[in-house]
Coordinates of C-alpha atoms in Angstrom, one line a residue:
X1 CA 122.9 118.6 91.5
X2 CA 121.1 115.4 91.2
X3 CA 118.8 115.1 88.8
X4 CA 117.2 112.0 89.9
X5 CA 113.4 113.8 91.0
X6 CA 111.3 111.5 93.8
X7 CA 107.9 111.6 93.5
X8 CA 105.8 114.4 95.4
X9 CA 103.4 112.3 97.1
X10 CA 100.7 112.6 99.9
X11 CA 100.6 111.6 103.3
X12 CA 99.3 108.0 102.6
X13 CA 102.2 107.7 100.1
X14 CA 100.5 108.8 96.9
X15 CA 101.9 110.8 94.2
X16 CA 100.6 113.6 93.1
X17 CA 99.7 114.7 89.9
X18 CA 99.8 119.0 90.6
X19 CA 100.4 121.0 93.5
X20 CA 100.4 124.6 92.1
X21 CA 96.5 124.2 90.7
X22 CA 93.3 123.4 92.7
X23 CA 90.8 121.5 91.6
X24 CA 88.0 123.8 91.0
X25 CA 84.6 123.9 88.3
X26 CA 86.4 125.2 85.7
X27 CA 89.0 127.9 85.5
X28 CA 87.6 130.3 87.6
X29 CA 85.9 128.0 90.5
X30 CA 84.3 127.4 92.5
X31 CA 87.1 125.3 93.8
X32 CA 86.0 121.5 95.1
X33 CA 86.2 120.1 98.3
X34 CA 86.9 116.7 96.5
X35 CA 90.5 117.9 96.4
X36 CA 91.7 116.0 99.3
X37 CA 95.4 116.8 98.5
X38 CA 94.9 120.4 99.4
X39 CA 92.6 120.0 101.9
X40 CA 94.9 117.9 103.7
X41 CA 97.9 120.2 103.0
X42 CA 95.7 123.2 104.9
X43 CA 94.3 120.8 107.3
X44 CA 97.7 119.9 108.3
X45 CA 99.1 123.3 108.5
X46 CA 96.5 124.1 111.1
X47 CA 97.7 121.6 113.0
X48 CA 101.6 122.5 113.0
X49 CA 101.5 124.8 115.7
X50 CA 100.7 122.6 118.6
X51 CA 89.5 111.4 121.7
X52 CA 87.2 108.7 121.0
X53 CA 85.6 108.2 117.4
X54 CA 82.6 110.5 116.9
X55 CA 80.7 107.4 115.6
X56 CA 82.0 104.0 114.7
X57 CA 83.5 103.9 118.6
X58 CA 83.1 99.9 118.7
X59 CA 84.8 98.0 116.4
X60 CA 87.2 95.2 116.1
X61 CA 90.2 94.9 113.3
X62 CA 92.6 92.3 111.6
X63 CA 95.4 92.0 108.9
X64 CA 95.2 89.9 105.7
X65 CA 95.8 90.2 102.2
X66 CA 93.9 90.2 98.8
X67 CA 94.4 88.5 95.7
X68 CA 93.2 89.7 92.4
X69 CA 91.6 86.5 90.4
X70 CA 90.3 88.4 87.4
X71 CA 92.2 90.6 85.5
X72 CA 90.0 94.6 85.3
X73 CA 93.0 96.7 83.6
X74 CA 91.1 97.9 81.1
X75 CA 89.0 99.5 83.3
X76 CA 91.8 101.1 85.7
X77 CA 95.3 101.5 86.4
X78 CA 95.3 100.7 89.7
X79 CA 98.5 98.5 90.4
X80 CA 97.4 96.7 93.3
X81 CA 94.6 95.9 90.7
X82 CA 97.1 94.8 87.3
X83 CA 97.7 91.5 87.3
X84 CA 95.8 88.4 88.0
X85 CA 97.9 86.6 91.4
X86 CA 99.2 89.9 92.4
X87 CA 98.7 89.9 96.5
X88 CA 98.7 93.2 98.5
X89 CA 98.7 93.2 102.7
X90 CA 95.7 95.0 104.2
X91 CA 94.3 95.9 107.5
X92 CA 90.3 95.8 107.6
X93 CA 88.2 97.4 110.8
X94 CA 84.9 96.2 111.5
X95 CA 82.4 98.5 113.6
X96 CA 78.8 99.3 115.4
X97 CA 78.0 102.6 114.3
X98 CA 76.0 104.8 117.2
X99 CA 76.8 102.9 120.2
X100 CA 80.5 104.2 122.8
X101 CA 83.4 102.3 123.0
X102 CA 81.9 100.3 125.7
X103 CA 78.8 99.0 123.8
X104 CA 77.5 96.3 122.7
X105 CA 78.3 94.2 119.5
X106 CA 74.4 93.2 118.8
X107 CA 72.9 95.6 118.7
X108 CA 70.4 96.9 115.6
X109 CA 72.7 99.1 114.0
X110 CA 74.4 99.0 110.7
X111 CA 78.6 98.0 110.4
X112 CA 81.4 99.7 109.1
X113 CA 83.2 97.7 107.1
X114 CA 86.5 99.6 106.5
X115 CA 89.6 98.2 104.5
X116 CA 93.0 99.8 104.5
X117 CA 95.0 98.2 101.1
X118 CA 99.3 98.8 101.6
X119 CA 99.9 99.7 97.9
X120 CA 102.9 100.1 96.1
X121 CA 101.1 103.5 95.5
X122 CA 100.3 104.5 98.8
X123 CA 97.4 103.6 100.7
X124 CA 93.8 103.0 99.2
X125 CA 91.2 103.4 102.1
X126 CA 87.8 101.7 100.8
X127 CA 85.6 103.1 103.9
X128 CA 82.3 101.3 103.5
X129 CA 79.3 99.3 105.6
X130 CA 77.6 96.2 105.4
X131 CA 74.7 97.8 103.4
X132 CA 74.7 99.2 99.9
X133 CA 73.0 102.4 100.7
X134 CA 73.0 105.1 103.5
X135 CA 70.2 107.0 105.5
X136 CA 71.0 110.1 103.9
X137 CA 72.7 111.7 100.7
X138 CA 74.2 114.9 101.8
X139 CA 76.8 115.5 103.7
X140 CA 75.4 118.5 105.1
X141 CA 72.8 116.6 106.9
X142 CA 75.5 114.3 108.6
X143 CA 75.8 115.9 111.9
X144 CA 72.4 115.9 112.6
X145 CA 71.4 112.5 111.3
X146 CA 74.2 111.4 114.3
X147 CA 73.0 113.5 116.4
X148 CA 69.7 111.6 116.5
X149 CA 71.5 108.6 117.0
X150 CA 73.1 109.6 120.4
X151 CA 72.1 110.2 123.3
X152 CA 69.4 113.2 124.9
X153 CA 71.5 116.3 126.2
X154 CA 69.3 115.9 129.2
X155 CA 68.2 112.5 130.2
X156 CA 71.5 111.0 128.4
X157 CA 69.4 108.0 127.2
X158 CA 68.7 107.2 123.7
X159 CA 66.0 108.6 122.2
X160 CA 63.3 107.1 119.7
X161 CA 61.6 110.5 119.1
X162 CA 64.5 112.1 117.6
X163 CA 65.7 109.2 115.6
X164 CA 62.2 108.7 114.0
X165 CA 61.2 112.4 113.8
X166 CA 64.1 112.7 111.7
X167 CA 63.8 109.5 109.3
X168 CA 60.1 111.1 109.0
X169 CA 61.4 114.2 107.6
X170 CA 64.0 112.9 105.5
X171 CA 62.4 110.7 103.0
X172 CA 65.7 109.4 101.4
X173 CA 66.9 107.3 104.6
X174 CA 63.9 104.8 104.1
X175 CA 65.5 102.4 101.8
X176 CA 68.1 102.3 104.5
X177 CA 65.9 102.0 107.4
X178 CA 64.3 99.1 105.8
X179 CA 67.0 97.2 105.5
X180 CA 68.2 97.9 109.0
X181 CA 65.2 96.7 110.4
X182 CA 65.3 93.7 108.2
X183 CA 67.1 90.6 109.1
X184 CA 70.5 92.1 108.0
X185 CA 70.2 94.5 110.9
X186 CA 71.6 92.5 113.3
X187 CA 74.5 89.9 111.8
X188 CA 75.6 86.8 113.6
X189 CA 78.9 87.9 113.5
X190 CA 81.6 90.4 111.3
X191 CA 82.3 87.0 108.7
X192 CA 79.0 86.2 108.0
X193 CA 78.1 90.1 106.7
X194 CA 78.7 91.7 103.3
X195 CA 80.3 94.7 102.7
X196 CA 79.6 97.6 100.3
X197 CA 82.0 100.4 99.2
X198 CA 78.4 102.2 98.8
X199 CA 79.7 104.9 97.2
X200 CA 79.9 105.5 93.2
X201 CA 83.3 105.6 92.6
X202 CA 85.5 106.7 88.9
X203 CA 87.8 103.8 87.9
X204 CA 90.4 105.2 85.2
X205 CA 92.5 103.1 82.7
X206 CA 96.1 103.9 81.6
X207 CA 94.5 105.1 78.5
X208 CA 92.8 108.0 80.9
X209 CA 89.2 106.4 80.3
X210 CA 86.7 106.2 83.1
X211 CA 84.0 104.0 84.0
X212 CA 81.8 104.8 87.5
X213 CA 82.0 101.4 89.7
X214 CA 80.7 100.1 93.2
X215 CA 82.3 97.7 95.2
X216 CA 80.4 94.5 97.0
X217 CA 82.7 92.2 99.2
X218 CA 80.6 88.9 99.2
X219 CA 80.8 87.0 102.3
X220 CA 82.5 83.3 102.1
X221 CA 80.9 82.1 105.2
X222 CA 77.4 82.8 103.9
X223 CA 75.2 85.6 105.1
X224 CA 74.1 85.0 109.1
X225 CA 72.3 86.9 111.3
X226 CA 70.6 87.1 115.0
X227 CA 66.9 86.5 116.3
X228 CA 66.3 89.6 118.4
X229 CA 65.7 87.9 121.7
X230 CA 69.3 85.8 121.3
X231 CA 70.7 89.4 120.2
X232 CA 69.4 91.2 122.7
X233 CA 70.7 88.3 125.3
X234 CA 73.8 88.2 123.8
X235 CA 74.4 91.9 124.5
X236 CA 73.8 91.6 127.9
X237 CA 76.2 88.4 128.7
X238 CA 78.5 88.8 126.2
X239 CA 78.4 92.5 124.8
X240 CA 81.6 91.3 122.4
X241 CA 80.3 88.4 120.9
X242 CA 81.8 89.7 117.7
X243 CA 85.0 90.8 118.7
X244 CA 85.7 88.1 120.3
X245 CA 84.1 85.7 117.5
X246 CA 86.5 87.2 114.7
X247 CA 89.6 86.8 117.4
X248 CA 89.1 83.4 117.9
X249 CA 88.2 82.2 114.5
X250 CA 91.6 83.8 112.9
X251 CA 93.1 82.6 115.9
X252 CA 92.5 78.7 115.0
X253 CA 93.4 79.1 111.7
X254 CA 89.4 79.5 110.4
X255 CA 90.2 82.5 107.8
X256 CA 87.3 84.4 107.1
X257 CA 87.6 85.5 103.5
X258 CA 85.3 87.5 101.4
X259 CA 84.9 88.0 97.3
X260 CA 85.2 91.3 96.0
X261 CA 83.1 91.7 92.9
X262 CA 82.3 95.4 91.2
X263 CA 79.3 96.9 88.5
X264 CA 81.1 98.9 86.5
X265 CA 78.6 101.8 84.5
X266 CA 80.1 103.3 81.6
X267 CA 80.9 106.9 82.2
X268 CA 78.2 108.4 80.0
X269 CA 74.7 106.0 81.1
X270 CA 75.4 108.2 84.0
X271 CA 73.3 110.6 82.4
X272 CA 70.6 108.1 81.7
X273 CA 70.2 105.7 84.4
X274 CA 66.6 105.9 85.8
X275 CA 67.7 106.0 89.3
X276 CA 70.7 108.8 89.9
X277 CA 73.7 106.6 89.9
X278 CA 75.8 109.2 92.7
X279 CA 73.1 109.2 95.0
X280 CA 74.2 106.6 98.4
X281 CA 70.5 105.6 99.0
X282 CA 70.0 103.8 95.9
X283 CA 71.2 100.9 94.3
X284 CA 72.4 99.8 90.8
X285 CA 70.1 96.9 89.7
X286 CA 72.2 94.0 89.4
X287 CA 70.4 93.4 86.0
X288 CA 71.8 96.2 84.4
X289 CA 74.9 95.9 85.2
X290 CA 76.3 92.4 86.7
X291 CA 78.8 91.8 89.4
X292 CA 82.2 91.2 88.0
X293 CA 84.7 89.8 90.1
X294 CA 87.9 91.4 91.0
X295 CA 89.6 89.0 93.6
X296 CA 89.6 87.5 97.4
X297 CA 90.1 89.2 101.2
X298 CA 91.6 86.7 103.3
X299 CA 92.0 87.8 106.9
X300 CA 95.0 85.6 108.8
X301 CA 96.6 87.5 111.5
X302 CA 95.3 89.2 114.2
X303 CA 96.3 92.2 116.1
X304 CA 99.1 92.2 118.2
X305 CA 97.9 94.8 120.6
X306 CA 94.6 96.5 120.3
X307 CA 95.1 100.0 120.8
X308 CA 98.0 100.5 118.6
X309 CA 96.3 98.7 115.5
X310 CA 92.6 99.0 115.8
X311 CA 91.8 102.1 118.1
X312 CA 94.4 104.2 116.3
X313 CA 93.9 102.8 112.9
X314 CA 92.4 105.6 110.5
X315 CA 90.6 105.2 107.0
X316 CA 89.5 107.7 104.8
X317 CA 87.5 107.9 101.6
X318 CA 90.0 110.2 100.2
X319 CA 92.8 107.9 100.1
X320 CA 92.8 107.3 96.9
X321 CA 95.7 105.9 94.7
X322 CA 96.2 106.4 90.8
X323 CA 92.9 104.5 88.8
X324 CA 90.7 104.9 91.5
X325 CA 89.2 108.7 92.0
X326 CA 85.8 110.6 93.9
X327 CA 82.7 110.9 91.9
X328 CA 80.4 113.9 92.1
X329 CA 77.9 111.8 95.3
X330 CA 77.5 114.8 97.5
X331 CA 77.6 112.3 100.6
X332 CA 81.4 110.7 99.5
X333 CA 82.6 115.0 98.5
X334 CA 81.5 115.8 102.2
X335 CA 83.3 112.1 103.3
X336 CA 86.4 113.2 101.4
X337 CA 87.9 115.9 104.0
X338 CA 85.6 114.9 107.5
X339 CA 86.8 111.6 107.5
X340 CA 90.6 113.1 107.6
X341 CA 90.2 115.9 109.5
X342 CA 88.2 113.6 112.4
X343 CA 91.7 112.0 112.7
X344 CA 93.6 114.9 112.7
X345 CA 91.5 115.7 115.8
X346 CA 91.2 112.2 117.3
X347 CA 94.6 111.2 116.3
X348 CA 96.9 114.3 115.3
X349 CA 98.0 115.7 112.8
X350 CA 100.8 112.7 111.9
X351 CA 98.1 110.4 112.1
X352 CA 99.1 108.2 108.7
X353 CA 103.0 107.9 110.0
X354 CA 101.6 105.7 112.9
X355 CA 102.9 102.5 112.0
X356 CA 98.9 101.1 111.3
X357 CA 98.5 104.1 108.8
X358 CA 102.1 103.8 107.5
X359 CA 102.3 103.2 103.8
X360 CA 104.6 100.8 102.3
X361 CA 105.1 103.2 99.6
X362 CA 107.8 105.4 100.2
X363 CA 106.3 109.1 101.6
X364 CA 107.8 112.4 100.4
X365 CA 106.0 115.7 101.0
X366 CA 106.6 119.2 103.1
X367 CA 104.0 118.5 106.0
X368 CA 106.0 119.3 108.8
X369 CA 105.7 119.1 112.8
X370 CA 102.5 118.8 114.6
X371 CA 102.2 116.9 117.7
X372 CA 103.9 113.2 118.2
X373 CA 105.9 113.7 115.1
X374 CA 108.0 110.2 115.3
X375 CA 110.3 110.6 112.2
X376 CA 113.1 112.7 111.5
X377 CA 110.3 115.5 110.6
X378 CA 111.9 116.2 107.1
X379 CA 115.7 116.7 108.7
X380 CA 117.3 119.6 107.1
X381 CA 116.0 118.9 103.8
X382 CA 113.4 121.4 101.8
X383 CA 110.4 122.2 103.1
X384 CA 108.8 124.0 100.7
X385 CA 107.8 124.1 96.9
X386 CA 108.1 124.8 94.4
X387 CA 112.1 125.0 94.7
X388 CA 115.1 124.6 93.0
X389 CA 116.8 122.2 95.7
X390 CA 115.8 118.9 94.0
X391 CA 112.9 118.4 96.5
X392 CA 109.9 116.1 95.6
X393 CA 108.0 117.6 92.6
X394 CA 104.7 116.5 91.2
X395 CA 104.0 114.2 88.8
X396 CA 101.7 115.5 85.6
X397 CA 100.3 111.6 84.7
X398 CA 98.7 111.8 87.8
X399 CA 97.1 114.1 87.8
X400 CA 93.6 113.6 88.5
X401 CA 91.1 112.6 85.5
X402 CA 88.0 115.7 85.0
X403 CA 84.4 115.4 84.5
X404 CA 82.1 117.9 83.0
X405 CA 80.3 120.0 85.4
X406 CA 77.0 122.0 85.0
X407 CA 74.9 124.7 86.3
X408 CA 75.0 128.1 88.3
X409 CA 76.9 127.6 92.5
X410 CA 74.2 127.1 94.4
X411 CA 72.9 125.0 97.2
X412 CA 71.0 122.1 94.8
X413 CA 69.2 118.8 95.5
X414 CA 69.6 115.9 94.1
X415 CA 67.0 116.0 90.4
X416 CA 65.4 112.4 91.2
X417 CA 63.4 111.8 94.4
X418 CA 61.8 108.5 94.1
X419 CA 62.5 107.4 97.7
X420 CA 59.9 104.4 97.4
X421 CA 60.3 102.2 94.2
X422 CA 63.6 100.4 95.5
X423 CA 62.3 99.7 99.5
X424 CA 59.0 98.9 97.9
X425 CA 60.9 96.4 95.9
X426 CA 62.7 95.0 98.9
X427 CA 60.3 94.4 101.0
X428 CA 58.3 92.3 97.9
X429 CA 61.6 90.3 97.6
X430 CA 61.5 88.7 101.0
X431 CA 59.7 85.9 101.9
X432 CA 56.7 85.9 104.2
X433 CA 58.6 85.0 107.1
X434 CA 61.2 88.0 106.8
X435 CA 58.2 89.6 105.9
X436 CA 56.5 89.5 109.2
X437 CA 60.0 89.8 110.7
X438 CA 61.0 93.1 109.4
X439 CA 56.9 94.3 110.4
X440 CA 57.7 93.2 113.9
X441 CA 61.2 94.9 114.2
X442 CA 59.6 98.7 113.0
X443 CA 56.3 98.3 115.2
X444 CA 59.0 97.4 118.1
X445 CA 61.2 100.1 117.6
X446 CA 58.4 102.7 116.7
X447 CA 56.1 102.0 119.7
X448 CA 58.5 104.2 122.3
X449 CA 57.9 107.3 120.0
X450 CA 55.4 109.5 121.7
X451 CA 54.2 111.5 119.2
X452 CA 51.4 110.0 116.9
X453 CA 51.8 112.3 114.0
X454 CA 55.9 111.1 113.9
X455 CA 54.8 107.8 113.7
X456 CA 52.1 108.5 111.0
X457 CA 54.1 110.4 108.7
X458 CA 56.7 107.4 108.9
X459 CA 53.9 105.0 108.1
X460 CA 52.9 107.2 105.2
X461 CA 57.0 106.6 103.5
X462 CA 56.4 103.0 104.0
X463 CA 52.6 103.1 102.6
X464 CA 54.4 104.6 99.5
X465 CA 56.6 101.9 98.7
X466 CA 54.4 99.4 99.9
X467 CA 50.5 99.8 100.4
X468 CA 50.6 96.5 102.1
X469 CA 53.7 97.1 104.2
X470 CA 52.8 100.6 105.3
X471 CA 49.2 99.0 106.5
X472 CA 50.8 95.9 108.6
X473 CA 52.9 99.0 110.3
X474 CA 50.1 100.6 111.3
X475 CA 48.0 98.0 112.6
X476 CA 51.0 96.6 114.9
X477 CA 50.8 100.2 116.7
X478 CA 47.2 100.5 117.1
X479 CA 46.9 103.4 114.1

């Protein structure tokens, strides 16, 4: 028998480090839905025995490549991160978030701002938007925030009550909602946006040490974005302005490009920070710990047919490859398995051996079947393991680096709740013109909302981070 091993590896062509062990709070649980590899393997068995996107529905794609310009290896192992020149292909899918597939592209709405990197390690999926921060912080509050941004079960029209009675009762999305109704809610286009990993996320080095990092891809093009009324006009004659504005500008050779930069915290001021450096509706302040660049996203080719490479392209927070692992932000854990079991739904279960979702790394595992399996399904090889047929086993120096965990299992919020300091501090950092602006867009979007005491408990968040702010709200509805 050959004693030449391959490497066990996921679906999205990474190895991995055990398959006999979950990964659980210590030895006796409770076991931790950040384990993606064996929630896809029982995902995926579900699925053996034989839609458009829930949100995210609009969205336009391309293919490029990124170059690292600064050389981060002693902060991780990632190889698509090891040496300074080193190019690796990606795909990158920009989106609306609320709005069907038929919507339009200018509309006030955060973007998704998902890249897919081809490693020689499989496939790292950094699934982010164009804003640092999200509305909420637990993943168990997910379905409903969404639900708020669809449309009424009876009328079928969107609904302001629902959206605002909820950011009302969930303090923790107004650092979010500010920005959205800022400026940055509507961007000229897809190249002239940032984009955010969001997330906290545990780089680790060959040496096994780990930093916490988050990503910011800088713009090129500079930041851009719409006046409402050209927005708003814009989605009535030309509801793909930005579909068809990214086409055409890779299409004559105008490469958008981006910088990616990270702040990297070392692992233990995680314990000291003053804001809680997991939680996705705060920020790190740059002035504690700098942007350091990493390298450049070009975008050069454009898809060759839509549907194939955009529509059934699918990213997932989980898709991590050695050096880059989850941190203990509740809303990434709950990102970890929805994101890959939406596919597995929308998809099917063979979603990543699309050619889109295809790693260049070389896949070895014992998923078999499910619907529109396209490869030889496994052949007549193993299809099981452990086993003594030289199939893929795992490999131990990946295996997945631990943190220290705390406390009785229990249902537990987050320890800080200072919701107003950091949107207090935005809204002082614009200039008297965005000011007004951002004053304008909430009184606009808040006057449909039929119910006064909704609309004064939202004034009261704002009143909170800013006396001055909260007060201009009110007096632009009459309260």
């Amino acid at each position: 028998m050959s004693t030449d091993k391959k490497h066990l590896t996921t679906s999205w062509g990474a190895p991995v480090g055990d398959n006999q062990n979950s990964i659980t709070a210590g030895s006796r649980g409770p076991t931790l839905i950040q384990d993606v590899h064996l929630l896809e393997k029982l995902a995926h068995f579900n699925r053996e025995r034989v839609p458009e996107r829930v949100v995210h529905a609009k969205g336009a794609g391309a293919h490029g490549y990124f170059e690292v310009t600064n050389d981060l290896s002693a902060y991780t192992k990632a190889s698509f991160l090891s040496e300074v020149g080193k190019k690796t292909p990606l795909f990158i899918r920009f989106s609306t978030v609320a709005g069907e597939l038929g919507s339009a592209d200018t509309v006030r709405d955060p973007r998704g701002f998902a890249v897919k990197f081809y490693t020689e390690d499989g496939n790292y999926d950094l699934v982010g938007n164009n804003t640092p921060v999200f509305f909420i912080r637990d993943a168990i509050k997910f379905p409903d925030f969404i639900h708020t941004q669809k449309r009424h079960p009876q009328t079928h029209l969107k609904n302001p009550n629902a959206v605002w009675d909820f950011w009302s009762l969930s303090p923790e999305s107004l650092h979010q909602v500010t920005i959205l109704m800022s400026d940055r809610g509507i961007p000229a286009t897809f190249r002239h946006m940032h984009g955010f990993g969001s997330h906290t996320f545990k780089w680790v080095n060959a040496q096994g040490e780990a930093v916490w990092v988050k990503y910011h891809f800088k713009t090129e093009q500079g930041v851009k974005n719409l006046d409402v009324e050209l927005a708003a006009k814009l989605a009535g004659e030309n509801p793909d302005y930005h579909t068809e504005d990214l086409f055409n500008a890779i299409e004559k050779g105008d490469f958008p490009s981006w910088k990616l930069c990270v702040q990297i915290m070392p692992e233990q001021d995680a314990n000291t920070y003053r804001f809680d450096p997991f939680d996705v509706t705060k920020v790190w302040s740059q002035k504690d710990y700098p942007l350091i660049e990493v390298g450049r996203m070009v975008l050069n080719r454009n898809p060759e047919n839509y549907f194939a490479e955009v529509e059934q392209a699918t990213f997932s927070p989980g898709s991590f490859v050695p050096g880059i692992e989850a941190s203990p932000d509740k809303m990434l854990q709950g990102r970890l398995f929805a994101y890959s079991d939406a596919h597995r739904y929308r998809v099917g279960a063979n979603h990543n051996s699309l050619p889109i979702n295809r790693p260049q790394a070389e896949v070895n595992n014992y998923q078999r079947d499910g619907a529109m399996r396209a490869d030889n399904n496994g052949g007549g090889s193993v299809y099981y393991e452990p086993n003594s047929y030289d199939g893929p086993q795992e490999s131990p120096q990946h295996k997945t680096t631990p943190f220290a965990v705390t406390g009785e299992a229990a249902s537990v919020a987050y320890d800080h709740n200072d919701h107003y300091t950091q949107p207090g501090d935005l809204y002082r950092l614009m200039s008297a013109d965005e000011q007004t602006r951002l004053v304008e867009n909430i009184v606009a979007a808040m006057s449909p909302v039929e119910r006064v005491d909704i609309k004064l408990r939202q004034i009261e968040h704002w009143r909170k981070a800013d006396a001055e702010l909260g007060q201009r709200i009110a007096d632009g509805l009459g309260l």
